[in-house]
XYZ file of C-alpha atoms in Angstrom:
498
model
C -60.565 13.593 23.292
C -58.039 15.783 24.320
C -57.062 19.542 22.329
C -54.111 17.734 20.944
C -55.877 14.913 19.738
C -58.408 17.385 18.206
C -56.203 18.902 15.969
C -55.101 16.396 13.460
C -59.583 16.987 12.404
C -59.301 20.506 12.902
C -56.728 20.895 10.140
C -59.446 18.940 7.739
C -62.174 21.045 8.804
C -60.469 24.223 8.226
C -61.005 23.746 4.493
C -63.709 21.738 4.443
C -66.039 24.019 6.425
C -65.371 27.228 4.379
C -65.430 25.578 1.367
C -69.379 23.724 1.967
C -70.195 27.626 2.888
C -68.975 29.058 -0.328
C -71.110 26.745 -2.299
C -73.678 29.030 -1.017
C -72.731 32.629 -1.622
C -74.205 34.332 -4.999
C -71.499 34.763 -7.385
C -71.372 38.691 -6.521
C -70.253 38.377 -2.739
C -66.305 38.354 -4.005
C -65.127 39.741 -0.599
C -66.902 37.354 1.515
C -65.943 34.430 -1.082
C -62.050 36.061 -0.740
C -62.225 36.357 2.975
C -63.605 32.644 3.780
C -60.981 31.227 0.983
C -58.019 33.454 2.942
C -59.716 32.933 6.716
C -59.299 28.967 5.976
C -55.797 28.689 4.492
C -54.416 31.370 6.767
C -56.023 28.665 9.661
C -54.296 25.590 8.190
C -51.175 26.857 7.973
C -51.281 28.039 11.710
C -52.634 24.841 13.104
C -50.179 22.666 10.893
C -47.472 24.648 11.833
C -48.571 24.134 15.575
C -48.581 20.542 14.545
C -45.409 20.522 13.299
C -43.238 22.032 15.809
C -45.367 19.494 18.388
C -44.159 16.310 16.255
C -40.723 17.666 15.343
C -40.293 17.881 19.749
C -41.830 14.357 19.776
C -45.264 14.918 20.761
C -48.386 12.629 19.314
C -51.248 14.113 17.501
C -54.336 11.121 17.047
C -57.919 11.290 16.393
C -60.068 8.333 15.670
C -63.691 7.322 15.418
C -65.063 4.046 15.266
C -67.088 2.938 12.093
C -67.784 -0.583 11.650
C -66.302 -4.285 12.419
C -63.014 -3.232 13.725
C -62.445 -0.211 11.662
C -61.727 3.071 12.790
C -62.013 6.542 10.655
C -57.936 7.733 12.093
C -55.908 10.952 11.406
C -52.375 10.923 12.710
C -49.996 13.425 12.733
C -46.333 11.784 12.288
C -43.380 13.240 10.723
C -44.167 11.774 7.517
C -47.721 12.700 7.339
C -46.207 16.407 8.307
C -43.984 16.797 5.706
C -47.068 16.396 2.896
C -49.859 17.992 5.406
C -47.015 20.761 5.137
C -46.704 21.309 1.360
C -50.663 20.978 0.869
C -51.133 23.619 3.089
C -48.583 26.318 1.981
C -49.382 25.490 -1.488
C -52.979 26.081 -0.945
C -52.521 29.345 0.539
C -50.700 30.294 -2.436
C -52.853 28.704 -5.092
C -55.582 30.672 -3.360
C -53.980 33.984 -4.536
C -53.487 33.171 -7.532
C -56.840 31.209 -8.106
C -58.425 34.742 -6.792
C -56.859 36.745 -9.394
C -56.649 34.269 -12.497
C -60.680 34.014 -11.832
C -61.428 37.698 -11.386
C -63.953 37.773 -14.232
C -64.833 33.816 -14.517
C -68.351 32.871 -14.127
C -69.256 29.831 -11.417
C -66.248 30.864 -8.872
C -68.467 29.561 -5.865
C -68.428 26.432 -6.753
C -64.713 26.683 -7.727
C -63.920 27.773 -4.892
C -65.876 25.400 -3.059
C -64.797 22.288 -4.873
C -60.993 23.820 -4.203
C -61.572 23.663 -0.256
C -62.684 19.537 -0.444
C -59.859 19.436 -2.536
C -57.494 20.177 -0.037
C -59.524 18.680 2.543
C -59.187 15.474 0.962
C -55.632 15.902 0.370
C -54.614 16.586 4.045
C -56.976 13.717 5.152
C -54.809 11.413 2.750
C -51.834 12.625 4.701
C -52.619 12.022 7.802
C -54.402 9.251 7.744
C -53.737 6.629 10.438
C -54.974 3.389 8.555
C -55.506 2.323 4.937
C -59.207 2.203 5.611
C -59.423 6.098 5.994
C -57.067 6.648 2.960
C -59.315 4.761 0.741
C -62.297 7.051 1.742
C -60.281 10.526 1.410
C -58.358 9.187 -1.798
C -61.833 8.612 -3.200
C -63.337 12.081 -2.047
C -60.430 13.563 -3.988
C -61.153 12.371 -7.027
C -64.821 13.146 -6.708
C -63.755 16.747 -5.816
C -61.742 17.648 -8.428
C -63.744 16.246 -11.343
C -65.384 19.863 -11.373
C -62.064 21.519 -11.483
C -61.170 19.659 -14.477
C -64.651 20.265 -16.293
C -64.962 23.702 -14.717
C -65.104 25.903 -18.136
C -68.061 23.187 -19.463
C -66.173 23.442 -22.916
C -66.893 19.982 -24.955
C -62.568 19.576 -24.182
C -63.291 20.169 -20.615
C -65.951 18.156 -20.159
C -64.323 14.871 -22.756
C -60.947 15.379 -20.172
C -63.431 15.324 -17.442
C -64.768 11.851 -18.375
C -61.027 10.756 -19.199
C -60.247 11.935 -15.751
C -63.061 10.116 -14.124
C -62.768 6.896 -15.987
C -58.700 6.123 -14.874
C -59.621 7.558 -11.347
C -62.922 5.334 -10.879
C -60.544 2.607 -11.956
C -57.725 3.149 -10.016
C -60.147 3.891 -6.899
C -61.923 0.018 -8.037
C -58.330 -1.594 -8.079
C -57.502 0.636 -4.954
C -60.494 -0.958 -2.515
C -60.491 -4.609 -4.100
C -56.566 -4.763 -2.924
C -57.509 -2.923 0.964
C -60.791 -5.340 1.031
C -58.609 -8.255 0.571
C -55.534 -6.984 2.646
C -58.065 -6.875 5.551
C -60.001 -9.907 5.195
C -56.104 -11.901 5.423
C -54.595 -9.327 8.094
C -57.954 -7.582 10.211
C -57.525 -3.430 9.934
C -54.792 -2.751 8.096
C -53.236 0.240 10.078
C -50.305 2.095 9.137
C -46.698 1.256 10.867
C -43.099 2.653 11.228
C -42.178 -0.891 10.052
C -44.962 -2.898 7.981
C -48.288 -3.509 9.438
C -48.424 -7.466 8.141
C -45.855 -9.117 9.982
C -48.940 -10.675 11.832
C -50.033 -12.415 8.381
C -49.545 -16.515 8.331
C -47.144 -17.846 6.042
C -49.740 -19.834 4.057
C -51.452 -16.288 3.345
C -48.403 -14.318 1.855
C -48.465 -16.147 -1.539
C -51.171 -13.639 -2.396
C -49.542 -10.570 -1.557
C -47.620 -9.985 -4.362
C -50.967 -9.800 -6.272
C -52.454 -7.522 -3.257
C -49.421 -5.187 -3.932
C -50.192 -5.452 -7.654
C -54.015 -3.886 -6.955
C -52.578 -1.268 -4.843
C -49.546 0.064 -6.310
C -52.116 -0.369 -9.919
C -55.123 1.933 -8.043
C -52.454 4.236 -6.555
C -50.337 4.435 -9.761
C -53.506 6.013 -11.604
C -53.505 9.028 -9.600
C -49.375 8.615 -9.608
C -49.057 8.812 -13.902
C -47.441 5.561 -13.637
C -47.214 4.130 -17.223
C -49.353 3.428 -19.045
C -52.020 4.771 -16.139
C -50.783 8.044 -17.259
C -53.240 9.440 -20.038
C -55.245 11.237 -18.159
C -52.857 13.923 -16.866
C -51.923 15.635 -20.416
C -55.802 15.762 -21.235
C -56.516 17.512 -18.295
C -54.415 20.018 -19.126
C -57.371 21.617 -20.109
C -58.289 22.573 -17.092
C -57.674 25.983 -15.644
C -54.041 27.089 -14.534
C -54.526 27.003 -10.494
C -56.036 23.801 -11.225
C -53.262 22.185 -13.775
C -51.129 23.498 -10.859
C -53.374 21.697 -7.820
C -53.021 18.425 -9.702
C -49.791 18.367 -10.347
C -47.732 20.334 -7.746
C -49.782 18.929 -4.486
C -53.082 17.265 -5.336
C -53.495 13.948 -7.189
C -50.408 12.938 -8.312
C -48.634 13.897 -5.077
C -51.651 11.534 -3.376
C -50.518 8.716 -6.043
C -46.877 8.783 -4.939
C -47.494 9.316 -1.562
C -49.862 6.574 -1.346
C -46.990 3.980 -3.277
C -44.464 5.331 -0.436
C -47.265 4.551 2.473
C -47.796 0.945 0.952
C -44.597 -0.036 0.725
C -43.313 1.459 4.029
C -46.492 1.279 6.027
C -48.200 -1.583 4.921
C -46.094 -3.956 3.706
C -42.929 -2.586 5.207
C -39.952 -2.806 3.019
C -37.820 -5.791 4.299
C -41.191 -7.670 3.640
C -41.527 -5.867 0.367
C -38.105 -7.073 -0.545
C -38.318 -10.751 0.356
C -41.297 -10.773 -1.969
C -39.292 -9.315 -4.869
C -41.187 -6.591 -5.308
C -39.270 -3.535 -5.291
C -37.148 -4.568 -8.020
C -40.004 -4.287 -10.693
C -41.356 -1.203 -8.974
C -38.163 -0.031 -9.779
C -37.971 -0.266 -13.304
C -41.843 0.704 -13.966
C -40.542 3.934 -12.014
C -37.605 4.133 -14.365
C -39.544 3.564 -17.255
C -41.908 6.265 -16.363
C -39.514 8.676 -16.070
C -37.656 8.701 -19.056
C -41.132 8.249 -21.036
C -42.516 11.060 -19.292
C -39.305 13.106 -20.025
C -39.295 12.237 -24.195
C -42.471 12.666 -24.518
C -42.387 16.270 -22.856
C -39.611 16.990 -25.411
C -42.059 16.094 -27.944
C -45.024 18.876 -27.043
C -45.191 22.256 -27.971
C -48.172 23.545 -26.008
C -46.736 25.052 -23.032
C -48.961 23.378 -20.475
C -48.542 19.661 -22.029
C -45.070 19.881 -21.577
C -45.209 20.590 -18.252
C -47.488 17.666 -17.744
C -45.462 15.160 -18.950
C -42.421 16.734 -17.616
C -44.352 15.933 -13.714
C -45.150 11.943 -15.051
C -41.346 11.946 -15.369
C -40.608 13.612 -12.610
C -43.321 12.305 -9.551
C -41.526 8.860 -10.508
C -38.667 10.129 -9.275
C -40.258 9.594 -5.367
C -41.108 6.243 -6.599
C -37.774 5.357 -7.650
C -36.550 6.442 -4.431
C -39.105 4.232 -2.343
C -37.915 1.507 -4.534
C -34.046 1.560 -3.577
C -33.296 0.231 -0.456
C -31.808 2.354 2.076
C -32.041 5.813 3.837
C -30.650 7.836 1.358
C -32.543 7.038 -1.577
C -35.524 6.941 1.074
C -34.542 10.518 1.653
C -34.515 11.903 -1.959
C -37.469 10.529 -2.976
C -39.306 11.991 0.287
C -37.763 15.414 0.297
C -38.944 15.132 -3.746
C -42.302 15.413 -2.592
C -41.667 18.805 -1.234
C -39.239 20.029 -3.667
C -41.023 18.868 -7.175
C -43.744 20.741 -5.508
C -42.777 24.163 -5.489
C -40.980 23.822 -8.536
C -43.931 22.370 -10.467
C -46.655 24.949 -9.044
C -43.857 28.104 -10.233
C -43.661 26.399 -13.689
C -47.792 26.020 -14.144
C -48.093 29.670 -12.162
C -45.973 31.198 -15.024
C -47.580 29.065 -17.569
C -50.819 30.475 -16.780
C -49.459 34.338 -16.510
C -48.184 33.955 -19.858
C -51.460 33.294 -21.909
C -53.684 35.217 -19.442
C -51.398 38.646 -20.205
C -50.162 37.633 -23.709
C -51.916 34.826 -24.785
C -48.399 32.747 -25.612
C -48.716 28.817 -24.913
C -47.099 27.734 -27.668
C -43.115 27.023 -26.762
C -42.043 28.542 -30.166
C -43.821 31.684 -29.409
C -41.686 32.542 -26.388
C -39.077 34.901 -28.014
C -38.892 38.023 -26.008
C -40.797 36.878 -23.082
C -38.160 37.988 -20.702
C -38.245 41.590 -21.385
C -42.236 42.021 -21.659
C -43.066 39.890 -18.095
C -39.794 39.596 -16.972
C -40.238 38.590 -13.238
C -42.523 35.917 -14.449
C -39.493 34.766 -16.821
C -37.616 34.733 -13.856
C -39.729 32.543 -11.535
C -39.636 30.202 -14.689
C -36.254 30.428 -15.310
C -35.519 29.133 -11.448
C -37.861 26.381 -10.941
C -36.606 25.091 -14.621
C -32.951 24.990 -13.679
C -34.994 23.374 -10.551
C -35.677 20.783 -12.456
C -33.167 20.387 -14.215
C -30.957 19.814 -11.045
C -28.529 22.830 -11.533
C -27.130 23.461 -8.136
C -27.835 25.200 -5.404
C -31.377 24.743 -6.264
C -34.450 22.211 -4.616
C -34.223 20.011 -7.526
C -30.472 19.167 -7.068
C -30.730 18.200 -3.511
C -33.399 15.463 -4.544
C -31.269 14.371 -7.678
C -28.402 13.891 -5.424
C -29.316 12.097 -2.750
C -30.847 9.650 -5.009
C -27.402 9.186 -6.662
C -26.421 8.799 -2.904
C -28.992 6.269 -2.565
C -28.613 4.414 -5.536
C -24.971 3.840 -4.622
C -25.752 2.560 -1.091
C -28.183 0.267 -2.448
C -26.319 -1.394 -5.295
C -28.557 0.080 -7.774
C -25.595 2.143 -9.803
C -27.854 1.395 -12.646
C -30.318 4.363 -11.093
C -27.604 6.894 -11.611
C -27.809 6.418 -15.524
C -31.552 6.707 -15.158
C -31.235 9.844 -13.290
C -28.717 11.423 -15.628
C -30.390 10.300 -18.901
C -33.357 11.930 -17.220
C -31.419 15.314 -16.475
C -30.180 16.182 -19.875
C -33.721 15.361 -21.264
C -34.987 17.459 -19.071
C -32.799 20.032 -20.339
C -33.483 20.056 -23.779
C -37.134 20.588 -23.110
C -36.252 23.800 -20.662
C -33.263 25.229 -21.808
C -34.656 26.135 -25.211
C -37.665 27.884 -23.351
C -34.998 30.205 -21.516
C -32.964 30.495 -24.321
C -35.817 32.191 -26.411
C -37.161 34.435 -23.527
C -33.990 35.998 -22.516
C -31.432 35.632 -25.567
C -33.938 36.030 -28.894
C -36.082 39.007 -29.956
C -39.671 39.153 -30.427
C -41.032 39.211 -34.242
C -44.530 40.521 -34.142
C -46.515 42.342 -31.667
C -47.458 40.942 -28.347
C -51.232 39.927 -27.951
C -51.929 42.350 -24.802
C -55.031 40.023 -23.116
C -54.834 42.273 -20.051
C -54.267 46.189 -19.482
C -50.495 46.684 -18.843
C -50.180 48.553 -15.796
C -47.188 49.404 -13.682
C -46.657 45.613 -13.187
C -46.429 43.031 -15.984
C -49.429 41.328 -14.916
C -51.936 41.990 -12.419
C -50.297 41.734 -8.954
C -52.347 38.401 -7.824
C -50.555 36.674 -10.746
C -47.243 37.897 -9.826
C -46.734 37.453 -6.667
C -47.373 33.271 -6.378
C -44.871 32.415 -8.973
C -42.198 34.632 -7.493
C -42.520 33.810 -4.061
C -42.641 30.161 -5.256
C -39.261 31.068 -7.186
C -37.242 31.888 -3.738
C -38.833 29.074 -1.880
C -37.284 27.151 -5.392
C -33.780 28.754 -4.591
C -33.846 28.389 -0.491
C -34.630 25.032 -0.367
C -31.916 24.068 -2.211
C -29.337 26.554 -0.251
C -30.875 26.154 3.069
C -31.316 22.670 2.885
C -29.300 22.194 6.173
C -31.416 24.060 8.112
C -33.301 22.944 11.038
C -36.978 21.541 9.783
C -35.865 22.364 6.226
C -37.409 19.724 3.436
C -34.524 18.055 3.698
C -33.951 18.152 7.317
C -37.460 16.747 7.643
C -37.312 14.211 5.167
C -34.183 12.917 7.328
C -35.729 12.602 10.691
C -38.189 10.263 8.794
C -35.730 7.803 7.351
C -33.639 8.191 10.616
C -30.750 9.562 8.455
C -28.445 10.865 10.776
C -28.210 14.808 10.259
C -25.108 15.943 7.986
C -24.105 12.569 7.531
């Protein structure tokens, strides 16, 4: 194989190598821990970028290796599989950081650390790869690699969540393989296409593919939160922050939607997927699942929990959007994947600054939080109004081109969704900014960590601020060349500025 055709495995095996060599370093070699961790994501994000500017000029990135009967183990770089390979990989470097500093003291950060590099390795295989074989088999090393995130304190909470978490995963994986097993026996290797890879299948075969979908959009909508595959997320909750911020900014869910949006583009292609009638009720489960997820956030008061059911609402959105016909709602659920991304990892970032330096994760216990960490208050206040859809941030460019999209594709109904959805999410955020900046604190703050010149230690800071301005440029340079947005267009073939 050629260099090019190299690279799509390269970008897997710059995680995956450092992290099977952590899991043997002693828990005292922190600077050779630190530099493998930093050597690898500083790697990724070089040779994805490489990638990127390649695809974006047209060029084809391919790797495959045969297996068995037919079926190949295939990476491909497209402009799709770029625009998550993309996110995983700046989001890693950044969870790194933070991971480094959150764990400064933690015991067993070797085989965090090392569990955190499969992680991502699974995660950019997912992205890139080429058939639904080779999905199945990364999807499933996911889950098996960040079962020890979720149990990593060994509390009896961490390791009950840690069960939860395997149970709907296993599942979801079961349902996940049944549906590809059966997709192939009907249609051969199932690889993925621009179009819908089963226009090939006999007419007297597609009475069963509505009950294919069922098993795949079912296994994928574990990992998605679709309900009521969703009660896993809140219990893991337990886990650490950088991990509560994996899962939920770039990890599993992300995999979940991203895997709904490759099934119903790539496998069964939508025109197919609408002559079967199946969008319609993908539709509504998507709409269901986000105002669910959205009341129910209203309803918790531990910091983290809200924030977990505030992603089930809003991870549907990209569902939504692959539901509605047409390149517009195409678009906003797409560039969603990006922007509920950096939004969510800012939120869980700040989250975990807040009871590492003052033990608050209680909502009610924010008063005053702006003037003790106020640059952390900040980077929350942002990728809340993110959220929330205020312009000229990230999350209003998704919101509206799924109003755009709704409106193209006769779903005006979406638009009530979406705005139901917005003023829920602000009455679970705007009273968290509210008390941090506006209301005074009534007892003494819990100091956890020795206040320096800095509000927390520097490690802490930094991700969630940095995160915070990607937050705000998205959203005002969201015309610019190989922006989110900009991406997410030359995917749906949206013409530019149209």
């Amino acid at each position: 194989m050629t260099a090019a055709q190299w690279l799509p495995v390269f970008v897997v095996l710059s995680s995956l190598l450092p992290g099977i060599v952590i899991f043997l370093l002693r828990e005292e070699a922190y600077w050779a821990r630190t530099l493998l961790n930093l050597t690898g994501a500083v790697l990724k994000l070089a040779l994805v970028a490489v990638m990127a500017v390649g695809v974006f000029q047209g060029q084809t990135y391919e790797a495959r290796f045969p297996l068995f009967a037919g079926q190949d183990l295939a990476l491909h770089a497209a402009p799709l599989s770029l625009l998550f390979v993309v996110l995983s990989s700046v989001l890693w470097l950044v969870t790194t950081l933070y991971a480094i500093g959150y764990l400064e003291s933690s015991p067993h950060r070797s085989r965090f650390f090392g569990f955190f590099s499969l992680c991502v390795s699974a995660t950019t295989g997912i992205a890139m790869a080429a058939n639904l074989l080779s999905f199945v088999l990364f999807y499933e090393m996911l889950t098996l690699a960040t079962y020890p995130l979720v149990v990593h304190r060994g509390t009896p909470e961490a390791l009950r969540a840690g069960r939860v978490y395997l149970g709907y995963t296993l599942a979801g994986g079961a349902l996940l393989l049944l549906g590809a097993i059966w997709l192939t026996a009907l249609a051969g290797p199932v690889n993925f296409a621009e179009a819908g890879s089963l226009a090939n299948v006999p007419p007297s075969a597609r009475g069963v593919l509505p009950v294919i979908f069922v098993l795949l959009i079912a296994g994928l909508g574990v990992k998605a939160s679709l309900v009521p595959l969703h009660s896993w997320l809140p219990i893991a909750m337990i886990a650490p922050a950088p991990v509560s911020a994996l899962l939920h900014a770039v990890a599993v869910v992300k995999a979940g939607a991203f895997g709904i949006v490759r099934v119903v583009y790539d496998v069964f292609g939508v025109r197919l997927s609408a002559e079967l009638g199946l969008l319609g009720p993908l539709a509504v489960l998507a709409s269901l699942t986000i105002l669910y997820g959205s009341i129910m956030a209203l309803r918790q008061t531990d910091l983290k929990r809200r924030l977990a059911f505030s992603t089930i609402s809003q991870v549907s959105y990209i569902v939504l959007g692959t539901s509605i016909v047409g390149a517009f709602a195409t678009t906003g659920g797409l560039v969603h994947i990006v922007h509920q991304g950096i939004m969510k990892i800012t939120l869980f970032f700040c989250a975990g600054n807040f009871a590492e330096t003052v033990g608050i994760t209680d909502v009610r216990r924010m008063h005053g939080l702006g003037r003790r960490m106020p640059l952390t208050a900040a980077a929350f206040t942002v990728a809340a109004l993110g959220m929330i859809g205020i312009p000229p941030l990230a999350g209003f460019i998704s919101k509206w081109y799924l109003g755009l999209g709704a409106l193209e594709g006769g779903s005006p109904w979406a638009i009530v969704i979406l705005l139901v959805s917005t003023l829920l999410n602000a009455a679970y955020f705007l009273p968290i900014v509210n008390d941090m900046w506006f209301r005074s604190r009534p007892e003494p703050w819990d100091e956890r960590l020795p206040r320096g010149r800095l509000e927390t230690r520097w490690l802490l800071l930094a991700p969630p601020v940095v995160m915070a301005v990607l937050v705000a440029a998205a959203g005002i340079l969201a015309e610019v060349p190989m922006s989110p947005l900009e991406w997410s267009r030359l995917i749906t073939g949206l013409e530019y500025g149209r």
